[in-house]
Short mmCIF file of C-alpha atoms and ligand atoms in Angstrom, two decimals:
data_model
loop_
_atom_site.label_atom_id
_atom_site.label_comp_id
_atom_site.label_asym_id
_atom_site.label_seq_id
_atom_site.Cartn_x
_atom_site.Cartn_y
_atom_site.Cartn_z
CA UNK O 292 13.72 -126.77 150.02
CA UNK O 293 14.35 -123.10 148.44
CA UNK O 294 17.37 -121.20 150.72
CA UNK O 295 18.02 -117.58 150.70
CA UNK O 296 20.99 -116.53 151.71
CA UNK O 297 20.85 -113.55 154.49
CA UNK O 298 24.26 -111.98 155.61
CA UNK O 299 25.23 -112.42 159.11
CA UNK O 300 27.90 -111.43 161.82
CA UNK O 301 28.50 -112.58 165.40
CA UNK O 302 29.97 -110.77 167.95
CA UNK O 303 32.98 -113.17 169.48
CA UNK O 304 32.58 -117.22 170.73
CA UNK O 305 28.83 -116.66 169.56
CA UNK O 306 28.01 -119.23 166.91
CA UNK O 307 26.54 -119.46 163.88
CA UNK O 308 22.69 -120.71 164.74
CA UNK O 309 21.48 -123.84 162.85
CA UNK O 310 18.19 -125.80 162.34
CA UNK O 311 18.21 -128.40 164.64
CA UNK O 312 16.28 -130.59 162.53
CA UNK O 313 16.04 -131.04 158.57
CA UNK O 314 12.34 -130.05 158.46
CA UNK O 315 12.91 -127.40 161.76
CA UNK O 316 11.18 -123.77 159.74
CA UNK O 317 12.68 -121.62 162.97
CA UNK O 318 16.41 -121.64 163.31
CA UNK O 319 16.80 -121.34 167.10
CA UNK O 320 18.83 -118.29 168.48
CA UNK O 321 20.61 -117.93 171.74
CA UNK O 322 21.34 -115.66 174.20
CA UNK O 323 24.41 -113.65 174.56
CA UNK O 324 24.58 -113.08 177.49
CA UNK O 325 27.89 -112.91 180.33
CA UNK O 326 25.61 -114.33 183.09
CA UNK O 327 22.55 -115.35 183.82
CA UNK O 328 19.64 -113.35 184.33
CA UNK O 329 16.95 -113.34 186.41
CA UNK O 330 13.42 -112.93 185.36
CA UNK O 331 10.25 -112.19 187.60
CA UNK O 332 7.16 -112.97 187.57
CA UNK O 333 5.75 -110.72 184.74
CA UNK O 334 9.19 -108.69 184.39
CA UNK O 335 9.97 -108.69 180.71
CA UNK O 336 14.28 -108.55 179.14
CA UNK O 337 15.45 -107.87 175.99
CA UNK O 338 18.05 -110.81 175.65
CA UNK O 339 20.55 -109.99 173.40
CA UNK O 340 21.94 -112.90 170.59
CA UNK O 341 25.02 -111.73 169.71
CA UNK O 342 24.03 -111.74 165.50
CA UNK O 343 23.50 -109.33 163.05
CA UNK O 344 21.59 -110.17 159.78
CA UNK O 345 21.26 -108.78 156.51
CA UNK O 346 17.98 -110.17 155.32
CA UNK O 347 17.63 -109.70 151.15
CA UNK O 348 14.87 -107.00 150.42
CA UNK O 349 11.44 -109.08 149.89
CA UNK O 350 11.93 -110.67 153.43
CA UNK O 351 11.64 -110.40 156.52
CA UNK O 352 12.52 -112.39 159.54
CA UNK O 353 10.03 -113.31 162.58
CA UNK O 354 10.96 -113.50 166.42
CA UNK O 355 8.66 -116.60 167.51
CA UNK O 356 8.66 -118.12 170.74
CA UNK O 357 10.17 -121.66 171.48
CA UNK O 358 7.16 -123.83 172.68
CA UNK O 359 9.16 -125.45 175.22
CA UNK O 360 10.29 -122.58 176.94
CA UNK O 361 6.67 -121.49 177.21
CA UNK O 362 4.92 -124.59 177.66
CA UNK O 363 7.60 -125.74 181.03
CA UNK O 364 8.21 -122.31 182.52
CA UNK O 365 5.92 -119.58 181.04
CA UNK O 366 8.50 -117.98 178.71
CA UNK O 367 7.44 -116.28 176.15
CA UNK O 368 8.25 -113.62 173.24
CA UNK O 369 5.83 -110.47 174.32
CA UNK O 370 5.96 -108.84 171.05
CA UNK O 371 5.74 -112.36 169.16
CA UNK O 372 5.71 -112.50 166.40
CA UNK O 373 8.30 -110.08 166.56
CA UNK O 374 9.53 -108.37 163.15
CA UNK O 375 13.33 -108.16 161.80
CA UNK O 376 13.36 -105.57 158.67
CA UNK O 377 15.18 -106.08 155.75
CA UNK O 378 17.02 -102.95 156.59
CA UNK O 379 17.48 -103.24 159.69
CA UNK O 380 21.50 -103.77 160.87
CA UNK O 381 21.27 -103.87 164.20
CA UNK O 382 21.83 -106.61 166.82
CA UNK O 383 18.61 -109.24 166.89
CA UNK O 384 17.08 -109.08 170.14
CA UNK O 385 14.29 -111.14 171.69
CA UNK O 386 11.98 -109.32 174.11
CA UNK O 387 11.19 -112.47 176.58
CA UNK O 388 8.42 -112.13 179.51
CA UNK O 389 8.22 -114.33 182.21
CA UNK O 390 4.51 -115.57 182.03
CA UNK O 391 4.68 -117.68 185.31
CA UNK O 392 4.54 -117.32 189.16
CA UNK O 393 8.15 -118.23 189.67
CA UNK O 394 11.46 -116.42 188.76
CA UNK O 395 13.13 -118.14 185.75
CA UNK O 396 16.86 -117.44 184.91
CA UNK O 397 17.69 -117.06 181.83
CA UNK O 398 21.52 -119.14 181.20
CA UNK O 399 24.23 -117.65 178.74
CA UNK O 400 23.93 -119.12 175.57
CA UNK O 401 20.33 -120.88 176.53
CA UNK O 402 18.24 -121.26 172.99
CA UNK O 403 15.41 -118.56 173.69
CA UNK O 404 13.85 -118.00 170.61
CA UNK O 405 13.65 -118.67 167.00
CA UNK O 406 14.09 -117.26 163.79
CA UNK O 407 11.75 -117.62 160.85
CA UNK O 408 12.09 -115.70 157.18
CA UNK O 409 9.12 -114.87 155.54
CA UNK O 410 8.49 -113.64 152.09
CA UNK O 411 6.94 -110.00 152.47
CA UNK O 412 4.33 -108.57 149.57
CA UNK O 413 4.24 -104.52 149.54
CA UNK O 414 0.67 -103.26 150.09
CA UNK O 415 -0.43 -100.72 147.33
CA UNK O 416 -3.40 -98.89 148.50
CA UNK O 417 -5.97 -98.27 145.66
CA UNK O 418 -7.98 -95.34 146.88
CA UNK O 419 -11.69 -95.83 146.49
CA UNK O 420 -15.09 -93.59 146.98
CA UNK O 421 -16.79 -97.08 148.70
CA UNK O 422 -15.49 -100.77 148.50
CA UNK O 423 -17.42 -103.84 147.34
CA UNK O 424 -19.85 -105.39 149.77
CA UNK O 425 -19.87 -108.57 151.09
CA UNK O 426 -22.28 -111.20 153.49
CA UNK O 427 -19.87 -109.97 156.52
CA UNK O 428 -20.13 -106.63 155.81
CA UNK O 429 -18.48 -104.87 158.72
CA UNK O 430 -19.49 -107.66 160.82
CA UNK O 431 -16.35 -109.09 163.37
CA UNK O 432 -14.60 -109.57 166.68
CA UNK O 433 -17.06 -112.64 167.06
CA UNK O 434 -20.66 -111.58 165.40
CA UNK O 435 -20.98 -114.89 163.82
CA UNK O 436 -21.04 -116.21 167.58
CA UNK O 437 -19.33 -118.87 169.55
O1 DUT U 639 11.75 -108.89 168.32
C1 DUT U 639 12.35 -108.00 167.73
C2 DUT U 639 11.68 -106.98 167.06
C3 DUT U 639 12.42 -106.00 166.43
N1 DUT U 639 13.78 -106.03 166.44
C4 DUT U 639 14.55 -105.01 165.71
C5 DUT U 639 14.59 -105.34 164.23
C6 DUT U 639 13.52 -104.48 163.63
O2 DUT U 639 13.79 -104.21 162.27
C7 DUT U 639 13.58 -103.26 164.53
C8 DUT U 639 12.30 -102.50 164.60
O3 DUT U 639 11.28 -103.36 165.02
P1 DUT U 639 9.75 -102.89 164.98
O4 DUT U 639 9.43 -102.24 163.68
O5 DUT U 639 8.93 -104.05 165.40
O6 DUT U 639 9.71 -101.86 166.19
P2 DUT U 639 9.21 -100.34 166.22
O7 DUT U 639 8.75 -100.12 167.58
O8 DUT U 639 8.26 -100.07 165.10
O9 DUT U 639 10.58 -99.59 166.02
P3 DUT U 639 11.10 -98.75 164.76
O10 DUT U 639 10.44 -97.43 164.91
O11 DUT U 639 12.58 -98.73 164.91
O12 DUT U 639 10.66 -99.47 163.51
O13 DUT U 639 13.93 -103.76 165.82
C9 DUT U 639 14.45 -107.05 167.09
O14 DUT U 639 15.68 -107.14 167.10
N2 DUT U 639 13.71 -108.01 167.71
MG1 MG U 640 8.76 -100.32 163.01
#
């Protein structure tokens, strides 16, 4: 498999994150957190992880859920997939909302999301009078049915 390297640093006792499995395309991140934190019922926390990344220019990095989390307690990434720049320096954060009836606490260094890097192609708008037409036509949102 192709690797790209991406810079990273980590704040203090926060570890490197690693695929968990040879195959594994996300590359789980924790939370950095002192103690845990509660979550409500629909109440939504931007969990810190404790990295910074440097991600080469031509990629970018998603924020995806981990099934588990959202499949066992309703815990999901509200802004999924979420979007990590090439330029951006900043700490990674994962916006997490509590999809369930019951209050979920989130544990220091708990796994709450994962990472994913993506190639990204520049759009390079070709300004037209009218654009080719097509069977769909401006058909959508479900006109084809159920
Ligand atoms: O789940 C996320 C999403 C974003 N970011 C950081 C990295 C990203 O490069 C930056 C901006 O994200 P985005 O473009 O999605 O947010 P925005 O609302 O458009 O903010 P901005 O105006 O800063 O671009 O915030 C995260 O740490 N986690
Ligand atoms: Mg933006």
């Amino acid at each position: 498999m192709e690797k790209i390297k991406v810079g990273i640093t980590v704040e203090n006792n926060v570890e490197i994150p690693k695929y968990m499995t040879e195959g594994a395309a996300g590359i789980d991140v924790s939370a950095n957190i002192e103690k845990e934190i509660e979550l409500k019922p629909l109440e939504r926390y931007l969990v810190p992880t404790g990295i910074k990344l440097e991600i080469p220019e031509g990629f970018e990095i998603q924020v995806r859920p981990r099934s588990g989390l959202a499949f066992k307690h309703g815990i999901t990434v509200l802004n999924t997939p979420g979007t990590i720049d090439s330029d951006y320096r900043g700490e990674v954060k994962v916006l997490l909302i509590n999809l369930s009836n019951e209050i979920y606490k989130i544990q220091p260094n708990e796994r709450i999301g994962q990472l994913i890097l993506g190639k990204v192609y520049k759009l390079d708008f070709d300004v037209k009078d009218g654009l080719s037409e097509t069977k769909r036509g401006d058909g959508g949102f479900g006109h084809t049915g159920k």
